[in-house]
Amino acid sequence: MRDPSTVLVRPVQDRLTLAMRASHVLVAIFVALALAFAAIGVAIDDTFYLRLATEALIFSGLALSVDILLGYTGLLSLGQALYFGLGAYVSALVLQRVPSFWAAMAAALVACVIVGALAGLIVYRVRGVYFALVTFGLAQVAAKAVYNTRELGASDGLIGIPVVPVDLGFGTVQSNAPAGFFLITLGVIVVLYLAVAYLFETPFGRVLIALRANERRVPFLGYSPRAARLAAYVLAAVVAGLSGALYPMLRGFVSPELLFFSTSGNAIITVVTGGVGTLAGALYGGVILTVLKSVIGSWTPHHLVVIGLLFMAAVIFLPKGLMGLVRPWIERLLRRTAR
Amino acid sequence: MKPVLEVRGLGVSFGVLRAVDDVWFDAEPNAITAVIGPNGAGKSTLFNLISGQLRPTVGRVVLDGADVTVRSPHLLQRAGMGRSFQITNLFFELSVFENLRLAAQRLESKRRMLLPVGRPGPARSRVDELIARFDLSAKAGDLAGGLSHGEQRRLEIAVAMAARPSILLLDEPTQGMSHADTLDTARLIRDLSRDVTILLIEHDIGVVMDISKHVVVMQHGRKLAEGPPAVVRADPAVQAAYFGHA
Ligand SMILES: Nc1ncnc2c1ncn2[C@@H]1O[C@H](COP(=O)(O)OP(=O)(O)OP(=O)(O)O)[C@@H](O)[C@H]1O
Ligand SMILES: [Mg+2]
């Protein structure tokens, strides 16, 4: 039996769903390019660029976590490095004892949920500028604490993290295999993307989007804005932490710089350049920024100045970022094909 | 009949201003109780106290026999209260459809919080029903921010009632509407009151007299009079305070 009114109303194509589908297309293109890149890397027996690209993907994961907060929930975190660093350190500590990829990832996940929930109890009370300041402060405190803790290697960080075999069930990849670990990292980042994209297409995720759109009305939907903010914060912490957990596997070390503001700040620049509120922009942005840093860094030691200028240019000329420019175009294509 | 809502001696002060001062009344089930009074009388503040946005300094709010005075707004919503706002308060950057879907999604079971939106279900059929009822089908895919004022006011009511509240607080739903739209909306509200208890703030006296069963008159934060529309209208104090100004 069907309610007669459902027959009268033509089903509308939801804009948010359409936008997310467009993001999927962009990410599919991203993955195709990444696979082609890996194939070329293998063919020419490259190590340097594959490892650089792996690092870019890891920072894309951090940017993804910034976009959850900034682009969807409307919260500017100046301290996502806290969870990126937490994931990296926990992963490193685990790998020093047990050479298990899965154990390291699981430990980073658990640590980020716990610390995210605890810190969230402070953070969820505030929004806007206060949210930015509190997240900044928490990350600074954590960075200073790590910097001064001898057991964590203090200013040197933890070095000599052993190579870890990644057991995929059907085979094993060593974390020092450039193409192999690039693909593992790509896989992790894509899974994180898909999980986050999925969540924003559920009633839960839509409450977070509602928070960004108009927080004052959210209580009158029957949801606590604070609880929603806490959930978004923990989700972002987990995404940042799982990305960070890959870092010591790639580099063989972790250092307190991972927790510094420059890490958080770069992730924000990444999202803004790639396109706030697109998720795909975090992935593209991570690559763009890493490439810029390394290419410009090889020309001039003042690469931060150049990046700063490019960032300002991006904000002024591409206010919606690269994906913000491209995505509406794909949305139109999708809408047309749906008819 | 047992009242759905009991307002007992409610009061709140902003500094020295007693915006709401010792207000008592009941709202009967499936009827419209109108709250009227001049600008600044404290009507919206009264709604804010009832819907949990403001904490009263004194007094109690009883919903379906339970004291809900200090409950936060989202819990009151879950207990069956819905409200609309005098100043349109929508998700302007989301579509009309999504505004309604968000407002209706609580009709789904908790389990579906983590399942994809857009599947058929109680929320989806409720949205379709509201879109038809509020004549928004041509605009369903448009952004709420792009609607005309009258359409936004209609959506405001639709969003407030989407989760099937047992009591609906409407703060000047017809504000800024054309006369024809006001009459349409009044008819709609009267129809709604068959299934839901309505508390209505309304400036159009014609509408109030027409559709409400009970009228509460406020002035300077206080209740000046209450009773059936005709009785209130004849009250000399009300005549002087309110109709004199109108
Ligand atoms: N948050 C607040 N802080 C201080 N004063 C307030 C606040 N909210 C309302 N007031 C004051 O309380 C009084 C009552 O305001 P309220 O908005 O409840 O009136 P109203 O009856 O809804 O008027 P209108 O018909 O103009 O909507 C006004 O004098 C207003 O200025
Ligand atoms: Mg008012």
PDB file of C-alpha atoms in Angstrom, chain B residues 71-190:
ATOM      1  CA  ARG B  71      14.336  20.729  30.128  1.00  0.00           C
ATOM      2  CA  SER B  72      16.518  21.740  27.230  1.00  0.00           C
ATOM      3  CA  PRO B  73      14.822  22.506  23.924  1.00  0.00           C
ATOM      4  CA  HIS B  74      15.911  19.327  22.154  1.00  0.00           C
ATOM      5  CA  LEU B  75      14.464  17.156  24.907  1.00  0.00           C
ATOM      6  CA  LEU B  76      11.221  19.124  24.844  1.00  0.00           C
ATOM      7  CA  GLN B  77      11.051  18.525  21.108  1.00  0.00           C
ATOM      8  CA  ARG B  78      11.382  14.839  21.764  1.00  0.00           C
ATOM      9  CA  ALA B  79       8.641  15.061  24.374  1.00  0.00           C
ATOM     10  CA  GLY B  80       6.340  16.335  21.629  1.00  0.00           C
ATOM     11  CA  MET B  81       6.751  20.092  21.459  1.00  0.00           C
ATOM     12  CA  GLY B  82       7.262  21.857  18.160  1.00  0.00           C
ATOM     13  CA  ARG B  83       7.754  25.540  17.532  1.00  0.00           C
ATOM     14  CA  SER B  84       8.121  28.081  14.786  1.00  0.00           C
ATOM     15  CA  PHE B  85       9.845  31.430  15.003  1.00  0.00           C
ATOM     16  CA  GLN B  86       8.771  35.013  14.534  1.00  0.00           C
ATOM     17  CA  ILE B  87      11.997  35.659  12.618  1.00  0.00           C
ATOM     18  CA  THR B  88      12.266  32.939   9.997  1.00  0.00           C
ATOM     19  CA  ASN B  89      14.739  30.383  11.294  1.00  0.00           C
ATOM     20  CA  LEU B  90      15.415  27.838   8.555  1.00  0.00           C
ATOM     21  CA  PHE B  91      18.406  26.074   7.052  1.00  0.00           C
ATOM     22  CA  PHE B  92      18.710  28.642   4.287  1.00  0.00           C
ATOM     23  CA  GLU B  93      21.550  26.962   2.432  1.00  0.00           C
ATOM     24  CA  LEU B  94      19.724  23.629   2.289  1.00  0.00           C
ATOM     25  CA  SER B  95      16.852  22.696   0.000  1.00  0.00           C
ATOM     26  CA  VAL B  96      13.221  22.921   1.023  1.00  0.00           C
ATOM     27  CA  PHE B  97      13.143  19.148   0.832  1.00  0.00           C
ATOM     28  CA  GLU B  98      16.149  18.752   3.115  1.00  0.00           C
ATOM     29  CA  ASN B  99      14.768  21.273   5.627  1.00  0.00           C
ATOM     30  CA  LEU B 100      11.669  19.135   5.933  1.00  0.00           C
ATOM     31  CA  ARG B 101      13.549  15.842   5.852  1.00  0.00           C
ATOM     32  CA  LEU B 102      15.779  16.969   8.708  1.00  0.00           C
ATOM     33  CA  ALA B 103      12.751  18.086  10.677  1.00  0.00           C
ATOM     34  CA  ALA B 104      10.984  14.763  10.036  1.00  0.00           C
ATOM     35  CA  GLN B 105      13.892  12.379  10.472  1.00  0.00           C
ATOM     36  CA  ARG B 106      13.076  11.765  14.129  1.00  0.00           C
ATOM     37  CA  LEU B 107      10.037   9.835  12.952  1.00  0.00           C
ATOM     38  CA  GLU B 108      12.434   7.103  11.837  1.00  0.00           C
ATOM     39  CA  SER B 109      13.697   4.498  14.276  1.00  0.00           C
ATOM     40  CA  LYS B 110      16.995   5.268  16.026  1.00  0.00           C
ATOM     41  CA  ARG B 111      18.677   2.459  14.126  1.00  0.00           C
ATOM     42  CA  ARG B 112      18.238   4.380  10.898  1.00  0.00           C
ATOM     43  CA  MET B 113      20.391   7.249  12.121  1.00  0.00           C
ATOM     44  CA  LEU B 114      23.299   5.457  10.490  1.00  0.00           C
ATOM     45  CA  LEU B 115      21.532   4.213   7.371  1.00  0.00           C
ATOM     46  CA  PRO B 116      21.411   6.250   4.174  1.00  0.00           C
ATOM     47  CA  VAL B 117      18.872   9.064   3.899  1.00  0.00           C
ATOM     48  CA  GLY B 118      16.482   9.091   1.007  1.00  0.00           C
ATOM     49  CA  ARG B 119      15.161   5.588   1.543  1.00  0.00           C
ATOM     50  CA  PRO B 120      11.401   5.308   1.674  1.00  0.00           C
ATOM     51  CA  GLY B 121      10.105   5.360   5.222  1.00  0.00           C
ATOM     52  CA  PRO B 122       8.030   7.380   7.656  1.00  0.00           C
ATOM     53  CA  ALA B 123      10.221  10.480   7.312  1.00  0.00           C
ATOM     54  CA  ARG B 124      10.117  10.408   3.553  1.00  0.00           C
ATOM     55  CA  SER B 125       6.348  10.024   3.386  1.00  0.00           C
ATOM     56  CA  ARG B 126       5.900  12.753   5.963  1.00  0.00           C
ATOM     57  CA  VAL B 127       8.008  15.105   3.833  1.00  0.00           C
ATOM     58  CA  ASP B 128       6.006  14.305   0.713  1.00  0.00           C
ATOM     59  CA  GLU B 129       2.807  14.905   2.648  1.00  0.00           C
ATOM     60  CA  LEU B 130       4.019  18.268   3.994  1.00  0.00           C
ATOM     61  CA  ILE B 131       5.270  19.408   0.594  1.00  0.00           C
ATOM     62  CA  ALA B 132       1.834  18.731  -0.839  1.00  0.00           C
ATOM     63  CA  ARG B 133      -0.050  20.221   2.079  1.00  0.00           C
ATOM     64  CA  PHE B 134       1.991  23.423   2.158  1.00  0.00           C
ATOM     65  CA  ASP B 135       1.971  23.764  -1.601  1.00  0.00           C
ATOM     66  CA  LEU B 136       5.741  23.652  -1.923  1.00  0.00           C
ATOM     67  CA  SER B 137       6.090  20.939  -4.565  1.00  0.00           C
ATOM     68  CA  ALA B 138       7.300  23.344  -7.253  1.00  0.00           C
ATOM     69  CA  LYS B 139      10.000  24.559  -4.869  1.00  0.00           C
ATOM     70  CA  ALA B 140      11.023  21.315  -3.179  1.00  0.00           C
ATOM     71  CA  GLY B 141      14.475  21.282  -4.766  1.00  0.00           C
ATOM     72  CA  ASP B 142      15.142  25.006  -4.275  1.00  0.00           C
ATOM     73  CA  LEU B 143      17.245  26.407  -1.487  1.00  0.00           C
ATOM     74  CA  ALA B 144      15.160  27.632   1.429  1.00  0.00           C
ATOM     75  CA  GLY B 145      17.092  30.896   1.251  1.00  0.00           C
ATOM     76  CA  GLY B 146      15.806  31.475  -2.270  1.00  0.00           C
ATOM     77  CA  LEU B 147      12.102  31.280  -1.434  1.00  0.00           C
ATOM     78  CA  SER B 148       9.802  34.270  -1.288  1.00  0.00           C
ATOM     79  CA  HIS B 149       8.928  35.602   2.160  1.00  0.00           C
ATOM     80  CA  GLY B 150       5.503  33.975   2.124  1.00  0.00           C
ATOM     81  CA  GLU B 151       6.953  30.617   1.093  1.00  0.00           C
ATOM     82  CA  GLN B 152       9.558  30.818   3.829  1.00  0.00           C
ATOM     83  CA  ARG B 153       6.849  31.500   6.391  1.00  0.00           C
ATOM     84  CA  ARG B 154       4.931  28.447   5.181  1.00  0.00           C
ATOM     85  CA  LEU B 155       8.070  26.310   5.320  1.00  0.00           C
ATOM     86  CA  GLU B 156       8.693  27.610   8.834  1.00  0.00           C
ATOM     87  CA  ILE B 157       5.350  26.151   9.961  1.00  0.00           C
ATOM     88  CA  ALA B 158       5.887  22.925   8.029  1.00  0.00           C
ATOM     89  CA  VAL B 159       9.301  22.397   9.640  1.00  0.00           C
ATOM     90  CA  ALA B 160       7.860  23.027  13.097  1.00  0.00           C
ATOM     91  CA  MET B 161       5.184  20.375  12.677  1.00  0.00           C
ATOM     92  CA  ALA B 162       7.167  17.836  10.673  1.00  0.00           C
ATOM     93  CA  ALA B 163       7.932  15.536  13.600  1.00  0.00           C
ATOM     94  CA  ARG B 164       4.226  15.373  14.524  1.00  0.00           C
ATOM     95  CA  PRO B 165       4.402  17.302  17.789  1.00  0.00           C
ATOM     96  CA  SER B 166       1.550  17.010  20.252  1.00  0.00           C
ATOM     97  CA  ILE B 167       1.744  20.742  20.886  1.00  0.00           C
ATOM     98  CA  LEU B 168       2.755  23.318  18.328  1.00  0.00           C
ATOM     99  CA  LEU B 169       3.874  26.842  19.229  1.00  0.00           C
ATOM    100  CA  LEU B 170       3.505  29.241  16.312  1.00  0.00           C
ATOM    101  CA  ASP B 171       5.042  32.696  16.733  1.00  0.00           C
ATOM    102  CA  GLU B 172       3.339  35.088  14.298  1.00  0.00           C
ATOM    103  CA  PRO B 173       3.180  32.558  11.456  1.00  0.00           C
ATOM    104  CA  THR B 174       1.486  35.032   9.123  1.00  0.00           C
ATOM    105  CA  GLN B 175       3.912  37.881   9.791  1.00  0.00           C
ATOM    106  CA  GLY B 176       4.573  39.860   6.645  1.00  0.00           C
ATOM    107  CA  MET B 177       2.177  37.789   4.532  1.00  0.00           C
ATOM    108  CA  SER B 178      -0.290  39.314   2.095  1.00  0.00           C
ATOM    109  CA  HIS B 179      -3.910  39.392   3.247  1.00  0.00           C
ATOM    110  CA  ALA B 180      -4.853  36.485   0.992  1.00  0.00           C
ATOM    111  CA  ASP B 181      -1.911  34.395   2.224  1.00  0.00           C
ATOM    112  CA  THR B 182      -2.815  35.238   5.811  1.00  0.00           C
ATOM    113  CA  LEU B 183      -6.326  33.907   5.315  1.00  0.00           C
ATOM    114  CA  ASP B 184      -5.008  30.745   3.638  1.00  0.00           C
ATOM    115  CA  THR B 185      -2.564  30.180   6.451  1.00  0.00           C
ATOM    116  CA  ALA B 186      -5.244  30.791   9.064  1.00  0.00           C
ATOM    117  CA  ARG B 187      -7.396  28.135   7.431  1.00  0.00           C
ATOM    118  CA  LEU B 188      -4.451  25.771   7.378  1.00  0.00           C
ATOM    119  CA  ILE B 189      -3.741  26.343  11.068  1.00  0.00           C
ATOM    120  CA  ARG B 190      -7.373  25.759  11.908  1.00  0.00           C
TER     121      ARG B 190
END
